[in-house]
Amino acid sequence: MILVLSKSITREERDRLDEELRSENCMLREIQGVEETIIGVVGKVKKDIRYYETIPGVAKVIPITKPYKLVSRELHPQDSVVYVGDVAIGGDRLVIIAGPCGVEDRIRTLDIARSVRSCGAVLFRGGAFKPRTSPYSFQGLGEEGLKILAEVRKETGMGIVTEMVSPNQADLIMKYVDVVQVGARNMQNFELLKCVGRIGKPVLLKRGLSATIEEWLMAAEYILSEGNEQVVLCERGIRTFETYTRNTLDLTAVPVVKKLTHLPVIVDPSHATGLRDKVSPMARAAIAAGADGLIVEVHNDPANAASDGPQSLYPEQFEQLMRDLYVIAPVVGKQLDYAYLEKAATLHKLDSGRQVSEKIAYAGVPGSFSHKACVQFFGNDPPLISYKNFTDLFQAVENGGVSMGVVPIENSLTGSIHENYDLLLKHDLKIVGELTLRVVHNLIGHKGASLDRIQRVYSHPQVFEQCKRFLESHPRWDLVASKDTASSVLRLKENKDFSEAAIASKEAAEFFQMSLLKEGIETNPRNFTRFVVISKNDFLKGPKNKSSLIYSVSDKPGSLYETLQIFAEKQINLVKLESRPIHSKPWEYMFYVDVEMDIEDPCCRDVLERLKEKTEFFKILGNYQKGPKPVD
Ligand code: PEP
Ligand code: MN
């Protein structure tokens, strides 16, 4: 059952309650929400559940109806994030685990690791103990395999995911592994589940070959009940009457399980299909279905793999899959971050160096799209600081008050955010990264409010424009302009008026604990905003593939053409060209140009020299890595 504590509970009441509950011999989990504190009581309580409501300080008692308690969303409404070093499974960035089925030899394993790492994998898989159907098949290298995996981690920075098949491997697992995989065949090996619960490392719990979702969640409950809450569920296909594929991938499990539990869910398209050419389509579908990540088998010589060769992707196929996921992810509100591990390592350095403040700035309030962009670029818990407006934010980054800032620069429907382009011209800062966010607008109301009672709606005027079609079908609504989307939700909350609503992101609704009255009300669903990360100093090392420039040219025929000719001759792709008036010179313009190249790469020195020659004013706004590296 769940005890919701009353807001006015006194210290003495709380102590008495704790004492009473402890005497029940139950497991207690306290969850501190923004609005209320709840205590999950798991186990068999001695008294009638109505009794607990009479204890002073208890506001409400809610029974947990499901047989699984600790994994249930009833007890833990927010999504859980499982951390493996710097990698957050269940956050806004997809976690892709890749590697061979089994560790075969050192050279080959390191080679596969390097290639999956360069394509964006953040954790490495490889079995050292292989549970095989036949006792005559390859059984894994044991500790020798674990040593090779440890070498992979050391060289590439990827954490290691490997299967444990028996509780007596606990010491080895403790020594070498970052994520313990419990395989499909062992999902109901209760001694093993209890053991991984006690080991306390993150666990990847595969769904059993013929396990129902409830049995799978009960298996997770075993691990949580040992005190280990770091469990990631993995759908890997179930046994059905269909024999064409090795198993039948139950993708429905992803949204079903996400609704029932707070635990992250990933998909294994390799074991689910057993056929290489079916792996990428199902992997793409899994991400579209809302999975938090994937575990994919990749091998550089699958024809000679010791196990599961026919379902292992070639590295090139994996690379192509990752490029597809990079495009799909923003559509479902996530990112595939090619610089995931580099960002974390650089932020650690910033943090320990403390040459500058480690904080990252955004304009607006929590739950805003800028806030979401920060989380998607920097990971789950970036040390954020909010500023009232863009001018203050730019100032803070320039003064070194914060290390970096994230600002919107362009929307796919409404065009450039000129204020920020002007600020980029004015300040001595660099663009060090970029990110694209899909903008989904929702009508948000109080919990219990209904659409037909709404009379007034708050949001940014541009958002009313973007939701025109929906708003036209409610002509009587009074539309009231707010500074931004998230602050419109704050205003709604403070007013406590059930006839009011706001338009903002799902995150804003969640943050302010409001309800979604209608999802996805923007007229055009292809609504994306591009954000840039600004900094005084360089951020990520390594190759760059995009540059942003500002320049002006002389007032004579062909002067802009001559600059564009330089790009054309060098086969440099231009991805943006826009003019902005120069404030002090009426009818003269600055050109904002984005190109797909590193303008400061020594091999392009002549491009840079010629551009400087042909322009009157020339400024490099930044050069950075955008998305995947080009395929050779
Ligand atoms: C594996 O990941 O290599 C494996 C054996 O998976 P499963 O337990 O899902 O069959
Ligand atoms: Mn396998």
XYZ file of C-alpha atoms and ligand atoms in Angstrom:
643
model
C 0.000 0.000 0.000
C 0.967 3.643 -0.398
C 0.685 6.104 2.463
C 0.362 9.708 1.373
C 1.575 11.875 4.235
C -0.330 14.982 5.185
C 1.513 18.231 4.454
C 1.218 19.284 8.077
C 2.704 16.105 9.575
C 4.784 16.952 12.663
C 8.201 15.504 13.526
C 6.675 13.498 16.400
C 3.895 12.111 14.200
C 6.446 11.104 11.610
C 8.649 9.347 14.192
C 5.652 7.481 15.590
C 4.552 6.437 12.100
C 8.032 5.178 11.204
C 8.183 3.174 14.419
C 4.791 1.617 13.791
C 5.644 0.679 10.207
C 9.012 -0.745 11.164
C 7.330 -3.053 13.636
C 5.351 -4.518 10.714
C 8.488 -6.046 9.180
C 7.619 -4.572 5.815
C 9.811 -2.959 3.228
C 9.480 0.817 3.232
C 10.258 3.167 0.354
C 9.929 6.881 0.879
C 9.402 9.021 -2.202
C 9.585 12.768 -1.852
C 7.524 14.454 -4.564
C 7.272 18.178 -5.295
C 3.792 18.289 -3.784
C 3.671 15.392 -1.354
C 5.676 12.716 0.389
C 4.591 9.125 0.039
C 5.727 5.954 1.737
C 5.434 2.692 -0.152
C 4.824 -0.190 2.237
C 5.603 -3.509 0.596
C 4.952 -6.853 2.252
C 2.124 -8.313 4.271
C 0.779 -5.773 6.762
C -0.822 -7.115 9.927
C -3.785 -4.758 10.196
C -6.674 -3.823 7.976
C -5.485 -1.218 5.488
C -8.169 1.253 6.681
C -6.407 1.363 10.033
C -3.391 3.160 8.561
C -5.531 6.078 7.447
C -6.356 6.782 11.076
C -2.693 7.262 12.047
C -2.036 10.984 12.670
C -0.036 12.504 9.817
C -1.338 10.097 7.168
C -3.550 11.870 4.624
C -4.526 8.936 2.453
C -3.896 5.200 1.973
C -3.869 3.810 -1.550
C -3.659 0.042 -2.056
C -1.179 -1.128 -4.725
C -3.378 -3.308 -6.859
C -0.644 -5.037 -8.862
C 1.196 -8.140 -7.605
C 4.492 -6.381 -8.342
C 4.848 -3.451 -6.008
C 8.296 -1.852 -6.145
C 8.428 -1.900 -9.936
C 4.893 -0.587 -10.269
C 4.109 2.930 -11.439
C 1.481 3.089 -8.723
C 4.281 3.345 -6.187
C 6.699 5.326 -8.333
C 4.871 7.517 -10.879
C 8.013 9.131 -12.363
C 10.283 7.331 -14.833
C 13.373 5.829 -13.242
C 16.756 6.436 -14.773
C 19.425 3.761 -14.396
C 22.961 5.151 -14.387
C 25.918 3.201 -15.723
C 28.792 5.603 -15.107
C 27.960 8.590 -17.301
C 25.317 6.735 -19.267
C 21.711 7.317 -18.201
C 19.300 4.604 -19.352
C 15.764 5.971 -19.391
C 16.677 9.606 -20.053
C 16.163 11.738 -23.142
C 19.155 10.300 -24.977
C 18.950 6.826 -26.505
C 21.323 4.280 -25.036
C 22.674 1.933 -27.667
C 24.479 -1.176 -26.458
C 26.334 -3.062 -29.176
C 28.911 -5.792 -29.598
C 29.271 -9.448 -30.455
C 27.139 -12.223 -29.006
C 30.153 -13.728 -27.277
C 33.711 -12.569 -26.599
C 35.838 -14.715 -28.919
C 39.316 -13.241 -28.909
C 41.051 -10.054 -27.880
C 41.894 -8.570 -31.285
C 38.473 -9.197 -32.760
C 36.611 -7.931 -29.706
C 38.649 -4.711 -29.563
C 38.166 -4.196 -33.272
C 34.360 -4.558 -32.999
C 34.368 -2.313 -29.946
C 36.223 0.471 -31.776
C 33.825 0.375 -34.675
C 30.589 0.363 -32.628
C 32.000 3.123 -30.445
C 32.757 5.298 -33.459
C 29.154 4.837 -34.643
C 27.649 6.076 -31.373
C 27.298 2.984 -29.128
C 27.790 3.947 -25.470
C 27.869 0.514 -23.792
C 29.533 -2.667 -25.048
C 27.959 -6.106 -24.953
C 29.691 -9.457 -25.185
C 29.076 -12.731 -23.405
C 31.853 -14.391 -21.432
C 29.472 -17.096 -20.179
C 27.152 -18.256 -22.923
C 24.006 -20.200 -21.997
C 23.653 -22.361 -25.117
C 20.867 -24.717 -26.118
C 23.445 -27.385 -26.958
C 26.157 -28.434 -24.504
C 28.472 -28.866 -27.516
C 28.208 -25.226 -28.637
C 30.667 -22.457 -27.696
C 30.208 -21.766 -23.974
C 32.219 -18.547 -23.694
C 35.746 -17.723 -22.536
C 34.889 -17.197 -18.860
C 37.273 -14.954 -16.920
C 39.577 -14.607 -19.922
C 36.601 -13.079 -21.755
C 35.901 -10.739 -18.851
C 39.509 -9.531 -18.962
C 39.118 -8.709 -22.649
C 35.909 -6.807 -21.842
C 37.735 -4.842 -19.155
C 40.318 -3.901 -21.769
C 37.508 -2.691 -24.067
C 36.229 -0.439 -21.292
C 39.694 0.932 -20.614
C 40.391 1.713 -24.245
C 36.985 2.957 -25.428
C 35.322 4.289 -22.264
C 32.245 2.133 -22.900
C 30.769 0.350 -19.881
C 30.480 -3.431 -20.135
C 27.247 -5.441 -20.313
C 27.660 -9.184 -19.907
C 25.540 -12.126 -18.867
C 25.795 -13.869 -15.515
C 24.473 -17.412 -15.533
C 25.119 -18.578 -12.005
C 25.276 -17.000 -8.541
C 28.762 -18.439 -8.122
C 30.046 -15.964 -10.723
C 29.224 -13.053 -8.396
C 32.856 -12.260 -7.508
C 33.950 -12.178 -11.131
C 30.966 -10.042 -12.082
C 31.746 -7.612 -9.254
C 35.315 -7.340 -10.476
C 34.821 -6.819 -14.212
C 31.281 -5.824 -15.172
C 29.214 -2.609 -15.290
C 25.802 -4.055 -16.171
C 24.807 -7.617 -15.291
C 22.632 -9.251 -17.915
C 20.109 -11.840 -16.807
C 19.351 -13.853 -19.923
C 15.967 -14.970 -21.189
C 16.596 -18.543 -20.056
C 17.300 -17.372 -16.537
C 14.502 -14.869 -16.091
C 12.851 -17.097 -13.526
C 16.036 -18.380 -11.933
C 15.048 -16.887 -8.601
C 18.346 -17.574 -6.849
C 20.146 -15.723 -9.614
C 17.647 -12.836 -9.430
C 18.183 -12.535 -5.683
C 21.924 -12.671 -6.222
C 21.977 -9.850 -8.810
C 19.724 -7.923 -6.477
C 22.353 -8.187 -3.776
C 25.320 -7.478 -6.068
C 23.832 -4.012 -6.505
C 25.137 -3.361 -10.042
C 22.708 -2.225 -12.764
C 20.841 -5.235 -14.177
C 19.615 -5.859 -17.711
C 16.684 -8.228 -17.275
C 15.691 -9.972 -20.466
C 12.156 -11.192 -20.902
C 11.860 -14.982 -20.682
C 11.227 -16.983 -23.833
C 7.632 -17.621 -22.887
C 7.140 -15.233 -20.016
C 4.076 -13.064 -19.707
C 4.628 -9.390 -18.987
C 3.438 -9.951 -15.437
C 5.940 -12.787 -14.877
C 8.678 -10.557 -16.271
C 7.766 -7.723 -13.910
C 7.609 -10.167 -10.998
C 11.153 -11.221 -11.875
C 12.171 -7.548 -11.711
C 10.380 -7.304 -8.358
C 12.746 -10.002 -7.010
C 15.729 -7.803 -7.836
C 14.197 -4.611 -6.433
C 13.078 -6.390 -3.293
C 16.754 -7.149 -2.571
C 17.366 -3.406 -2.524
C 18.660 -3.001 -6.088
C 16.481 -0.561 -8.012
C 18.767 -0.264 -11.022
C 16.899 -2.604 -13.330
C 16.498 -2.188 -17.084
C 13.912 -4.383 -18.801
C 14.771 -5.855 -22.184
C 12.209 -7.196 -24.636
C 13.993 -9.798 -26.788
C 11.177 -11.649 -28.524
C 8.966 -14.441 -27.267
C 8.166 -17.894 -28.486
C 5.041 -18.113 -30.626
C 3.688 -20.500 -33.279
C 5.577 -18.501 -35.928
C 8.787 -20.184 -37.042
C 9.986 -17.854 -39.781
C 11.909 -15.729 -37.307
C 13.848 -17.037 -34.310
C 11.315 -15.427 -31.948
C 8.435 -13.004 -32.315
C 9.333 -9.494 -31.244
C 6.550 -8.290 -28.975
C 6.890 -4.569 -29.549
C 3.569 -3.970 -27.836
C 5.435 -4.814 -24.654
C 7.251 -1.472 -24.854
C 4.228 0.825 -24.336
C 2.520 -1.746 -22.099
C 5.481 -2.076 -19.769
C 6.132 1.676 -19.817
C 2.639 2.204 -18.502
C 2.886 -0.456 -15.796
C 6.361 0.291 -14.513
C 8.755 3.180 -13.988
C 11.749 1.087 -15.086
C 13.501 1.846 -18.392
C 12.787 -0.521 -21.287
C 15.118 -1.435 -24.120
C 14.749 -3.830 -27.051
C 17.012 -6.552 -28.412
C 16.124 -6.846 -32.113
C 18.918 -9.397 -32.699
C 17.626 -12.312 -30.604
C 14.048 -11.273 -31.362
C 14.424 -11.902 -35.080
C 17.501 -14.093 -35.477
C 17.895 -12.774 -39.028
C 20.348 -10.005 -39.887
C 18.172 -8.276 -42.459
C 15.266 -8.024 -40.000
C 17.331 -6.448 -37.228
C 17.497 -2.835 -38.446
C 13.788 -2.515 -39.357
C 12.774 -3.821 -35.933
C 15.371 -1.650 -34.208
C 13.931 1.434 -35.883
C 10.419 0.342 -34.938
C 11.484 -0.203 -31.330
C 12.741 3.357 -31.010
C 9.596 4.666 -32.678
C 7.584 2.626 -30.144
C 9.270 4.480 -27.289
C 12.093 2.161 -26.199
C 14.846 3.848 -24.192
C 17.551 2.066 -26.135
C 18.671 -1.069 -27.899
C 21.061 -3.959 -27.423
C 22.316 -5.058 -30.835
C 24.694 -7.817 -31.879
C 27.437 -6.599 -34.205
C 30.306 -8.715 -35.572
C 33.070 -7.946 -38.042
C 33.109 -11.486 -39.433
C 29.651 -12.897 -38.710
C 30.107 -15.857 -41.042
C 32.762 -17.160 -38.675
C 31.246 -15.977 -35.391
C 31.278 -18.539 -32.607
C 27.623 -17.777 -31.839
C 24.689 -15.896 -33.368
C 26.506 -14.928 -36.592
C 23.321 -14.986 -38.744
C 21.726 -12.259 -36.633
C 24.816 -10.102 -36.149
C 24.990 -6.847 -38.100
C 28.118 -5.967 -40.048
C 29.656 -2.776 -38.630
C 28.572 -0.873 -41.788
C 24.962 -1.973 -41.248
C 25.155 -0.857 -37.639
C 26.507 2.505 -38.774
C 23.579 2.917 -41.159
C 21.094 1.916 -38.453
C 22.533 4.567 -36.143
C 22.182 7.227 -38.840
C 18.507 6.279 -39.170
C 18.000 6.405 -35.406
C 19.617 9.835 -35.331
C 16.802 11.038 -37.590
C 13.983 9.106 -35.893
C 14.886 10.023 -32.297
C 13.774 13.706 -32.302
C 10.425 12.699 -33.786
C 9.715 10.725 -30.600
C 11.204 13.375 -28.306
C 14.669 11.852 -27.896
C 18.202 12.250 -29.234
C 20.895 9.952 -30.512
C 24.017 11.669 -29.249
C 27.183 10.767 -31.153
C 29.266 12.698 -28.625
C 27.622 11.146 -25.545
C 30.770 9.898 -23.825
C 32.994 12.787 -24.969
C 30.545 15.313 -23.539
C 30.507 13.564 -20.184
C 34.301 13.342 -20.050
C 34.700 17.028 -20.978
C 32.105 18.125 -18.425
C 33.936 16.146 -15.719
C 37.130 17.961 -16.628
C 35.366 21.325 -16.517
C 33.934 20.402 -13.168
C 37.241 19.351 -11.628
C 39.222 22.197 -13.239
C 36.756 24.850 -12.081
C 38.387 27.452 -14.323
C 34.873 28.593 -15.072
C 31.587 28.020 -13.381
C 30.289 24.620 -14.424
C 26.714 25.820 -14.801
C 24.816 25.744 -18.075
C 22.381 28.555 -18.801
C 19.023 28.600 -20.530
C 16.355 31.270 -20.800
C 12.945 30.565 -19.315
C 11.622 28.289 -16.619
C 11.890 24.521 -16.051
C 9.698 22.622 -18.470
C 10.421 25.068 -21.296
C 11.715 23.847 -24.644
C 15.076 25.484 -23.862
C 15.228 23.480 -20.639
C 14.467 20.309 -22.584
C 17.179 21.187 -25.114
C 19.734 21.465 -22.274
C 18.750 18.074 -20.893
C 18.934 16.504 -24.343
C 22.322 18.016 -25.133
C 24.068 17.612 -21.786
C 22.315 14.597 -20.278
C 20.038 14.086 -17.363
C 21.393 16.147 -14.547
C 23.265 19.068 -16.016
C 23.799 21.822 -13.463
C 21.356 24.301 -15.001
C 20.694 27.923 -14.272
C 17.844 29.863 -15.805
C 17.931 33.458 -17.030
C 15.026 35.812 -17.566
C 15.957 36.619 -21.141
C 18.510 35.960 -23.886
C 20.380 39.245 -23.328
C 21.176 38.323 -19.716
C 22.115 34.801 -20.762
C 24.633 35.958 -23.400
C 26.076 38.385 -20.898
C 26.496 35.655 -18.282
C 28.278 33.338 -20.722
C 30.581 36.140 -21.859
C 31.411 37.197 -18.297
C 32.254 33.610 -17.334
C 29.416 33.494 -14.807
C 28.324 30.271 -16.502
C 30.302 27.897 -18.695
C 27.829 27.503 -21.550
C 24.364 28.507 -22.682
C 21.695 26.901 -24.858
C 19.578 29.176 -27.064
C 17.027 28.585 -29.838
C 18.210 29.863 -33.183
C 15.699 28.722 -35.775
C 12.273 27.121 -36.077
C 11.374 25.017 -39.094
C 8.041 26.823 -39.523
C 8.580 30.345 -38.256
C 12.245 30.795 -39.278
C 15.183 32.367 -37.488
C 15.073 33.730 -33.957
C 16.617 37.047 -34.947
C 17.235 38.285 -31.445
C 19.737 35.488 -30.920
C 21.424 36.008 -34.290
C 21.925 39.655 -33.338
C 23.307 38.645 -29.936
C 25.707 36.214 -31.609
C 27.014 39.073 -33.720
C 27.411 41.342 -30.730
C 29.094 38.983 -28.262
C 32.478 37.380 -28.418
C 31.257 33.796 -28.071
C 31.444 30.587 -30.067
C 28.815 28.112 -31.158
C 30.160 24.784 -29.862
C 27.253 22.462 -30.654
C 23.765 22.201 -31.985
C 20.637 20.181 -31.371
C 17.257 19.798 -33.026
C 14.144 19.402 -30.935
C 10.705 18.483 -32.189
C 8.146 20.932 -30.856
C 4.896 19.295 -29.810
C 2.290 21.557 -28.253
C -0.342 20.339 -25.808
C -3.361 21.909 -24.200
C -2.691 21.725 -20.468
C -5.217 22.142 -17.688
C -5.678 21.429 -14.000
C -6.124 17.802 -12.953
C -9.856 17.170 -13.342
C -10.431 20.082 -15.759
C -12.349 19.342 -18.944
C -11.981 20.702 -22.433
C -15.562 21.915 -22.736
C -15.244 24.159 -19.671
C -12.171 26.056 -20.890
C -12.602 29.787 -21.484
C -9.088 31.269 -21.369
C -5.773 29.950 -22.745
C -2.246 31.198 -22.017
C 0.817 30.793 -24.221
C 3.376 32.584 -26.369
C 1.796 34.412 -29.344
C 3.910 32.370 -31.787
C 2.495 29.198 -30.257
C -1.083 30.408 -30.831
C -0.029 30.867 -34.447
C 1.409 27.320 -34.578
C -1.820 25.863 -33.125
C -4.132 27.982 -35.282
C -6.225 25.145 -36.707
C -7.024 23.683 -33.289
C -7.748 27.085 -31.762
C -10.050 27.981 -34.637
C -12.268 25.101 -33.612
C -12.659 26.812 -30.209
C -13.439 30.377 -31.334
C -14.782 31.486 -27.977
C -11.567 30.934 -26.081
C -9.831 34.068 -24.860
C -6.155 33.806 -25.924
C -3.806 35.570 -23.511
C -0.133 36.102 -24.370
C 2.571 34.875 -21.976
C 6.353 35.319 -22.052
C 6.948 31.688 -22.959
C 5.212 28.322 -22.908
C 6.382 27.011 -19.544
C 5.645 30.248 -17.703
C 2.101 30.062 -19.090
C 1.726 26.748 -17.224
C 3.098 28.330 -14.068
C 0.528 31.117 -14.381
C -2.232 28.541 -14.906
C -1.139 26.677 -11.808
C -0.987 29.781 -9.652
C -4.429 31.017 -10.778
C -6.086 27.725 -9.699
C -8.911 28.428 -12.163
C -10.375 25.320 -13.841
C -11.708 27.356 -16.775
C -8.141 28.242 -17.789
C -5.596 26.283 -19.819
C -2.096 26.757 -21.225
C -0.283 25.522 -24.313
C 3.149 24.044 -23.676
C 5.251 20.880 -23.740
C 4.429 17.615 -21.998
C 7.476 18.219 -19.804
C 6.028 21.530 -18.600
C 2.772 19.747 -17.695
C 4.735 17.083 -15.811
C 6.991 19.596 -14.090
C 4.074 21.637 -12.757
C 2.001 18.478 -12.154
C -0.800 19.507 -14.465
C -2.860 17.448 -16.871
C -2.788 17.071 -20.631
C -6.250 17.957 -21.939
C -5.274 17.463 -25.565
C -1.948 16.289 -26.973
C -0.257 17.356 -30.210
C -2.381 20.368 -31.137
C 0.175 22.067 -33.409
C -1.177 22.465 -36.943
C 1.963 21.132 -38.613
C 3.545 18.170 -36.832
C 6.845 18.828 -38.637
C 7.683 21.551 -36.188
C 11.350 21.528 -35.151
C 13.504 24.064 -33.353
C 17.257 24.187 -33.728
C 19.204 25.175 -30.613
C 22.851 26.149 -30.426
C 25.230 25.830 -27.507
C 27.314 28.948 -26.916
C 30.538 29.180 -24.976
C 33.566 31.386 -24.488
C 35.890 28.424 -24.838
C 36.016 25.362 -27.079
C 33.986 22.463 -25.768
C 34.539 19.157 -27.556
C 37.802 18.161 -29.184
C 37.850 16.090 -32.333
C 36.708 16.642 -35.892
C 33.981 19.141 -36.747
C 31.683 19.014 -39.748
C 29.699 22.234 -39.628
C 30.572 25.939 -39.414
C 28.449 29.030 -38.906
C 29.659 32.349 -40.308
C 28.518 35.960 -40.491
C 29.834 38.319 -43.136
C 29.037 41.429 -45.100
C 30.130 42.194 -48.639
C 30.728 45.415 -50.519
C 27.852 47.158 -52.266
C 28.724 46.155 -55.842
C 27.361 43.682 -58.403
C 28.361 40.070 -57.810
C 29.985 40.516 -54.391
C 27.790 37.933 -52.624
C 28.060 35.654 -55.648
C 31.866 35.761 -55.421
C 31.772 34.465 -51.836
C 29.347 31.685 -52.744
C 31.548 30.735 -55.666
C 34.325 29.858 -53.220
C 32.054 27.236 -51.586
C 30.824 25.972 -54.955
C 34.329 25.455 -56.325
C 35.341 23.452 -53.255
C 32.116 21.405 -53.321
C 31.197 22.714 -49.886
C 27.523 22.303 -49.080
C 25.695 25.419 -47.950
C 22.897 24.581 -45.486
C 21.746 28.080 -44.595
C 21.947 31.532 -46.127
C 20.041 34.394 -44.621
C 20.427 38.150 -44.535
C 19.825 40.481 -41.584
C 19.828 44.271 -41.690
C 22.945 45.984 -40.273
C 21.485 48.188 -37.570
C 23.687 51.236 -38.150
C 23.579 51.061 -41.973
C 20.073 51.206 -43.471
C 19.607 48.855 -46.460
C 22.888 47.071 -45.860
C 22.938 43.474 -44.719
C 24.893 40.818 -42.847
C 24.794 37.326 -44.288
C 24.419 34.359 -41.979
C 25.887 31.289 -43.595
C 26.063 27.678 -42.381
C 28.287 25.259 -44.283
C 28.965 21.545 -43.924
C 32.680 21.770 -43.295
C 35.185 22.727 -40.645
C 36.164 26.207 -41.756
C 39.268 26.123 -39.577
C 40.534 22.781 -40.801
C 44.067 23.406 -42.139
C 43.121 21.782 -45.452
C 40.557 24.572 -46.012
C 42.940 27.400 -45.210
C 42.638 28.826 -48.716
C 38.806 28.901 -48.415
C 39.113 30.966 -45.270
C 41.719 33.320 -46.788
C 39.658 33.888 -49.925
C 36.479 34.502 -47.912
C 38.251 37.103 -45.801
C 39.487 38.767 -48.982
C 36.027 38.910 -50.535
C 34.172 40.213 -47.472
C 34.135 43.532 -45.618
C 33.250 42.033 -42.245
C 33.897 38.365 -41.422
C 33.238 36.464 -38.221
C 33.288 32.734 -37.495
C 30.398 32.056 -35.142
C 31.600 28.542 -34.532
C 32.598 25.182 -35.924
C 31.190 22.070 -34.362
C 30.220 18.445 -34.881
C 26.677 17.933 -36.062
C 25.312 14.394 -36.064
C 27.157 11.432 -37.555
C 30.505 11.607 -39.269
C 30.234 11.424 -43.045
C 30.392 7.869 -44.450
C 33.536 7.190 -46.475
C 22.482 -12.819 -25.581
O 22.231 -11.641 -25.305
O 23.489 -13.171 -26.214
C 21.494 -13.856 -25.195
C 21.841 -15.100 -25.038
O 20.250 -13.349 -25.075
P 18.887 -14.055 -24.591
O 19.074 -14.385 -23.170
O 17.881 -12.976 -24.824
O 18.661 -15.226 -25.479
Mn 23.482 -13.901 -28.799
